[in-house]
Coordinates of C-alpha atoms and ligand atoms in Angstrom, one line a residue:
M1 CA -29.3 5.7 -25.5
S2 CA -28.9 4.5 -21.9
N3 CA -28.5 6.9 -19.0
P4 CA -25.0 7.8 -17.9
I5 CA -23.8 5.8 -14.9
R6 CA -24.1 8.1 -11.9
L7 CA -21.5 7.8 -9.1
G8 CA -20.0 10.0 -6.4
I9 CA -17.9 10.2 -3.3
F10 CA -19.1 11.3 0.2
G11 CA -16.4 12.9 2.4
W12 CA -15.8 15.9 4.7
P13 CA -13.8 17.5 3.3
V14 CA -13.8 16.0 -0.2
A15 CA -12.4 18.7 -2.5
H16 CA -8.9 17.0 -2.5
S17 CA -10.2 13.7 -3.7
K18 CA -8.9 12.5 -7.1
S19 CA -11.5 9.8 -7.5
P20 CA -13.6 11.9 -9.9
Q21 CA -10.6 12.3 -12.3
M22 CA -9.7 8.7 -12.0
H23 CA -13.2 7.2 -12.7
E24 CA -14.1 9.8 -15.4
A25 CA -10.8 9.2 -17.2
A26 CA -11.4 5.4 -17.1
A27 CA -14.9 5.9 -18.6
R28 CA -13.7 8.2 -21.4
A29 CA -11.0 5.6 -22.3
L30 CA -13.7 2.9 -22.5
G31 CA -16.2 5.2 -24.3
I32 CA -18.9 4.9 -21.7
E33 CA -21.0 7.7 -20.2
L34 CA -20.3 8.2 -16.5
R35 CA -20.7 11.1 -14.0
Y36 CA -18.8 11.1 -10.7
E37 CA -19.6 13.9 -8.3
R38 CA -18.1 15.1 -5.0
F39 CA -20.5 15.2 -2.1
G40 CA -19.0 17.3 0.7
V41 CA -21.3 16.3 3.6
A42 CA -20.8 16.9 7.3
P43 CA -21.3 13.9 9.6
A44 CA -24.6 15.1 10.9
D45 CA -26.0 15.4 7.4
L46 CA -24.8 12.0 6.0
Q47 CA -28.0 10.1 6.7
E48 CA -30.2 12.6 4.8
A49 CA -27.7 13.0 1.9
I50 CA -27.5 9.2 1.5
R51 CA -31.3 8.9 1.6
Q52 CA -31.7 11.5 -1.1
Q53 CA -29.1 9.8 -3.4
H54 CA -30.7 6.4 -2.9
E55 CA -34.1 7.9 -3.7
A56 CA -32.6 9.3 -6.9
A57 CA -31.3 5.8 -7.7
I58 CA -27.6 6.6 -7.7
D59 CA -25.7 3.7 -9.2
G60 CA -23.0 3.6 -6.6
Y61 CA -20.6 5.7 -4.5
N62 CA -17.4 5.8 -2.5
L63 CA -17.0 7.0 1.1
T64 CA -13.9 8.6 2.5
V65 CA -13.0 10.1 5.9
P66 CA -15.1 10.4 8.1
H67 CA -18.0 8.4 6.7
K68 CA -16.6 4.9 6.1
E69 CA -17.9 3.5 9.4
S70 CA -21.2 5.5 9.8
V71 CA -22.5 4.6 6.4
M72 CA -22.7 0.9 7.5
T73 CA -26.1 1.5 9.2
L74 CA -27.5 3.5 6.3
I75 CA -27.3 0.8 3.5
D76 CA -29.2 -2.4 2.9
E77 CA -26.3 -4.9 3.2
V78 CA -22.6 -5.1 4.1
T79 CA -20.3 -7.8 2.8
P80 CA -18.6 -10.1 5.5
E81 CA -15.2 -8.7 4.6
A82 CA -16.3 -5.1 5.1
Q83 CA -18.1 -6.1 8.3
A84 CA -14.8 -7.6 9.6
I85 CA -12.9 -4.5 8.7
G86 CA -15.6 -2.3 10.2
A87 CA -15.6 0.1 7.3
V88 CA -17.3 0.5 3.8
N89 CA -15.5 2.5 1.2
T90 CA -17.6 1.4 -1.9
V91 CA -21.4 1.0 -2.2
V92 CA -22.9 -0.8 -5.3
R93 CA -26.5 -0.8 -6.3
T94 CA -27.4 -4.4 -6.9
N95 CA -31.0 -5.4 -7.7
E96 CA -32.1 -2.1 -6.2
R97 CA -30.3 -2.8 -2.9
Y98 CA -27.3 -0.8 -1.8
V99 CA -24.5 -3.2 -0.8
G100 CA -21.4 -2.0 1.0
H101 CA -18.0 -3.3 0.2
N102 CA -14.4 -2.6 1.4
T103 CA -12.1 -2.4 -1.6
D104 CA -9.2 -1.0 0.4
A105 CA -8.1 -4.4 1.6
P106 CA -8.0 -6.1 -1.8
G107 CA -6.6 -2.9 -3.3
L108 CA -3.6 -3.1 -0.9
V109 CA -3.2 -6.8 -1.7
R110 CA -3.2 -6.1 -5.5
S111 CA -0.7 -3.3 -5.2
L112 CA 1.7 -5.5 -3.3
E113 CA 1.2 -8.4 -5.8
E114 CA 1.8 -5.9 -8.6
A115 CA 5.1 -4.9 -7.0
G116 CA 6.1 -8.6 -6.8
I117 CA 5.9 -8.9 -3.0
Q118 CA 5.4 -12.4 -1.7
L119 CA 2.3 -12.5 0.6
A120 CA 1.9 -16.2 1.1
E121 CA 3.5 -17.1 4.4
A122 CA 4.6 -13.5 4.9
R123 CA 5.6 -12.2 8.3
V124 CA 4.1 -8.8 8.5
V125 CA 4.5 -5.8 10.8
V126 CA 1.7 -3.2 10.6
L127 CA 2.4 0.2 12.1
G128 CA -0.8 2.0 13.4
A129 CA -4.1 0.6 14.5
G130 CA -6.7 2.8 12.7
G131 CA -9.0 2.0 9.8
A132 CA -6.2 1.5 7.2
A133 CA -4.3 -0.8 9.5
R134 CA -7.5 -2.9 10.1
A135 CA -8.0 -3.2 6.3
A136 CA -4.4 -4.2 6.0
V137 CA -4.7 -6.9 8.6
V138 CA -7.8 -8.4 7.0
G139 CA -6.4 -8.1 3.4
L140 CA -3.0 -9.6 4.2
S141 CA -4.2 -12.5 6.3
G142 CA -6.7 -13.3 3.5
A143 CA -3.8 -13.3 1.1
G144 CA -2.0 -15.9 3.1
A145 CA 0.3 -14.0 5.5
E146 CA 1.5 -16.4 8.3
D147 CA 2.1 -13.9 11.0
V148 CA 0.8 -10.3 11.5
T149 CA 2.0 -8.0 14.4
V150 CA 0.2 -4.7 14.9
L151 CA 2.3 -2.0 16.6
S152 CA 0.7 1.2 17.9
R153 CA 1.9 4.1 20.1
R154 CA -1.1 3.6 22.4
P155 CA -0.8 -0.1 23.2
E156 CA -4.5 -0.5 24.0
Q157 CA -5.4 0.5 20.4
S158 CA -3.5 -2.5 18.8
V159 CA -4.7 -4.8 21.5
A160 CA -8.3 -3.8 20.7
L161 CA -7.8 -4.2 17.0
C162 CA -6.3 -7.7 17.4
D163 CA -9.0 -8.8 19.9
S164 CA -11.8 -7.8 17.6
L165 CA -10.3 -9.5 14.6
A166 CA -8.9 -12.7 16.2
K167 CA -11.9 -14.9 15.5
Q168 CA -12.4 -13.7 12.0
I169 CA -9.0 -14.2 10.4
D170 CA -6.7 -17.0 9.8
C171 CA -3.1 -15.9 10.6
N172 CA -1.2 -15.7 13.8
L173 CA -2.2 -12.1 14.9
Q174 CA -0.6 -10.2 17.8
A175 CA -0.4 -6.7 19.2
A176 CA 2.7 -5.0 20.6
P177 CA 3.6 -1.4 21.6
L178 CA 5.6 0.6 19.2
S179 CA 8.4 0.6 21.7
E180 CA 9.0 -3.1 20.9
A181 CA 9.5 -2.4 17.2
R182 CA 13.1 -3.6 17.0
A183 CA 12.4 -7.2 18.0
C184 CA 9.4 -7.4 15.7
F185 CA 11.2 -5.9 12.7
A186 CA 14.0 -8.4 12.9
S187 CA 11.9 -11.3 11.6
A188 CA 9.6 -9.4 9.3
T189 CA 9.3 -9.9 5.5
L190 CA 7.0 -6.9 5.1
L191 CA 6.5 -3.7 7.0
V192 CA 3.2 -1.9 6.4
Q193 CA 3.3 1.8 7.4
A194 CA -0.4 2.5 8.1
T195 CA -0.2 5.5 10.5
S196 CA -0.9 9.0 9.3
A197 CA 2.5 10.1 10.8
T198 CA 4.1 10.4 7.4
L199 CA 1.5 12.7 5.8
E200 CA 3.2 15.8 4.3
S201 CA 1.0 17.9 6.5
N202 CA 2.7 16.4 9.6
A203 CA 5.7 18.4 10.7
G204 CA 7.0 15.4 12.7
A205 CA 7.2 13.0 9.7
A206 CA 11.0 12.9 9.5
D207 CA 11.3 12.4 13.2
F208 CA 8.8 9.5 13.1
A209 CA 10.9 7.8 10.4
A210 CA 14.1 8.4 12.3
S211 CA 12.5 6.8 15.4
L212 CA 11.8 3.5 13.7
P213 CA 14.5 0.8 13.8
I214 CA 14.4 0.3 10.0
D215 CA 18.0 -1.0 10.3
A216 CA 16.6 -4.0 12.1
L217 CA 14.6 -5.2 9.1
P218 CA 16.2 -8.1 7.1
P219 CA 17.9 -6.9 3.9
D220 CA 15.3 -8.7 1.7
A221 CA 12.2 -7.2 3.5
A222 CA 9.8 -4.9 1.7
V223 CA 8.2 -1.7 3.0
I224 CA 4.9 -0.2 1.9
D225 CA 3.6 3.2 3.1
L226 CA -0.1 3.6 2.7
V227 CA 0.2 7.4 2.7
Y228 CA 0.4 8.7 -0.8
K229 CA 0.9 12.4 0.0
P230 CA 3.9 12.6 -0.5
L231 CA 4.6 9.6 -2.7
K232 CA 8.0 9.1 -1.2
T233 CA 7.3 9.4 2.5
S234 CA 10.0 9.8 5.1
V235 CA 9.8 6.1 6.0
L236 CA 10.1 5.0 2.4
A237 CA 13.1 7.3 1.9
V238 CA 14.9 5.7 4.9
A239 CA 14.0 2.2 3.7
E240 CA 15.2 2.9 0.2
Q241 CA 18.5 4.2 1.6
R242 CA 19.0 0.9 3.2
G243 CA 18.4 -0.9 -0.1
L244 CA 15.0 -2.4 0.9
T245 CA 12.2 -2.9 -1.7
V246 CA 9.7 0.0 -1.3
V247 CA 6.2 0.4 -2.5
D248 CA 4.2 3.7 -2.3
G249 CA 0.5 4.2 -1.4
L250 CA -0.6 5.1 -4.9
G251 CA -1.0 1.5 -6.0
M252 CA -3.5 0.8 -3.2
L253 CA -5.4 4.0 -4.1
L254 CA -5.5 2.9 -7.7
H255 CA -6.6 -0.6 -7.1
Q256 CA -9.3 0.2 -4.5
G257 CA -10.7 2.4 -7.2
A258 CA -10.2 -0.1 -10.0
I259 CA -12.0 -2.8 -8.1
A260 CA -14.9 -0.4 -7.4
F261 CA -15.0 0.6 -11.1
E262 CA -15.3 -3.0 -12.2
M263 CA -18.1 -3.6 -9.7
W264 CA -20.0 -0.5 -10.9
T265 CA -19.6 -1.0 -14.7
G266 CA -18.8 -4.7 -15.2
L267 CA -15.9 -3.6 -17.3
E268 CA -12.2 -4.2 -17.0
P269 CA -10.7 -1.1 -15.6
P270 CA -8.0 0.6 -17.7
L271 CA -5.3 0.7 -15.0
D272 CA -2.7 2.8 -16.9
V273 CA -5.3 5.5 -17.7
M274 CA -6.5 5.5 -14.0
R275 CA -2.9 5.7 -12.7
S276 CA -2.1 8.7 -14.9
A277 CA -5.3 10.4 -13.8
L278 CA -4.2 10.0 -10.1
K279 CA -0.8 11.4 -10.8
G280 CA -2.1 14.4 -12.8
Ligands
NDP301 P1 -6.8 6.7 11.4 O1 -6.9 8.2 11.8 O2 -7.9 5.8 11.5 O3 -5.5 6.0 12.1 C1 -4.3 6.6 12.1 C2 -3.3 5.8 13.0 O4 -2.0 6.4 12.9 C3 -3.7 5.7 14.5 O5 -3.4 4.4 14.9 C4 -2.8 6.8 15.1 O6 -2.6 6.6 16.4 C5 -1.6 6.6 14.3 N1 -0.6 7.7 14.3 C6 -0.8 9.0 13.9 N2 0.3 9.7 14.1 C7 1.2 8.8 14.7 C8 2.5 9.0 15.2 N3 3.2 10.2 15.1 N4 3.1 7.9 15.7 C9 2.5 6.7 15.8 N5 1.3 6.5 15.4 C10 0.6 7.6 14.9 O7 -6.4 6.8 9.8 P2 -6.5 5.7 8.7 O8 -6.1 4.4 9.4 O9 -7.8 5.8 8.0 O10 -5.4 6.1 7.7 C11 -4.0 6.1 8.0 C12 -3.3 6.6 6.7 O11 -3.4 5.7 5.7 C13 -3.9 8.0 6.3 O12 -3.0 9.0 6.4 C14 -4.2 7.8 4.8 O13 -3.6 8.7 4.0 C15 -3.6 6.4 4.5 N6 -4.6 5.6 3.6 C16 -4.2 5.3 2.4 C17 -5.1 4.6 1.5 C18 -4.6 4.3 0.1 O14 -5.5 4.0 -0.7 N7 -3.4 4.4 -0.2 C19 -6.4 4.2 2.0 C20 -6.7 4.5 3.4 C21 -5.8 5.2 4.2 P3 -3.4 7.5 17.5 O15 -4.8 7.0 17.5 O16 -2.7 7.3 18.8 O17 -3.3 8.9 17.0

């Protein structure tokens, strides 16, 4: 009998992660042996923790906050897409080399495609300029978006994001301050909420949604919020009230995991099983 596939997730904290349930449920459904552990590792200990797991020939792993960037110097290779995004969330052991990928970007694209959102020639507004926004810009421009505008409350943050990506992506990319949202929203086909402002732990989530000119979006625009706690964020609730198409962040979480599962096992991921495990 072959050894079980051994995987895990490095984070700090990591107790909240539902990735173990998701991947173990998928493995059970397919009848394969797989163990997926949580590695709660502080930033200062990451290098040694990764070294130990590589020595023990772990088959692959995920990284979550705050390790997605710092892992990049601790592995053998980083794909060009992950390099452009500046973050690795999935590492795969390939021919005894540890290769870093970013599955957040294609995970977002798949979740939007699954929801029937047109991405070719889309005119996208991204709110926020952190790691998730960066993945969104790279993913959506790769999926054929024509125009991407990044809005951030600190204007220098979206300018830096756009400057650093300008040469690596194909679409018309620009930065603007959040205060210019109304003009940008008016011509958008898709709004991507990629700030952490709508997290349920944020007391100001409702005020943040109320401050956005959602009424300026065209009636056929779609809105996705990458935050999945809660599933119906304050921004999605306002967009839904206006009759816009809304997509929650669970699909991105599911698909980033499903793409990783396929890379680790070579098997088609059982999406419904994985989705139920995330909701459980
Ligand atoms: P970062 O901390 O890297 O970036 C957060 C961004 O949100 C920053 O630009 C920050 O601006 C901005 N922001 C926070 N609060 C406000 C506010 N009140 N008004 C305006 N801007 C604000 O986080 P990530 O980019 O990694 O993640 C963002 C969110 O996306 C997370 O909450 C996470 O839950 C979600 N996510 C979901 C995934 C999925 O699979 N569905 C995958 C990855 C992330 P500033 O720097 O000025 O504070």
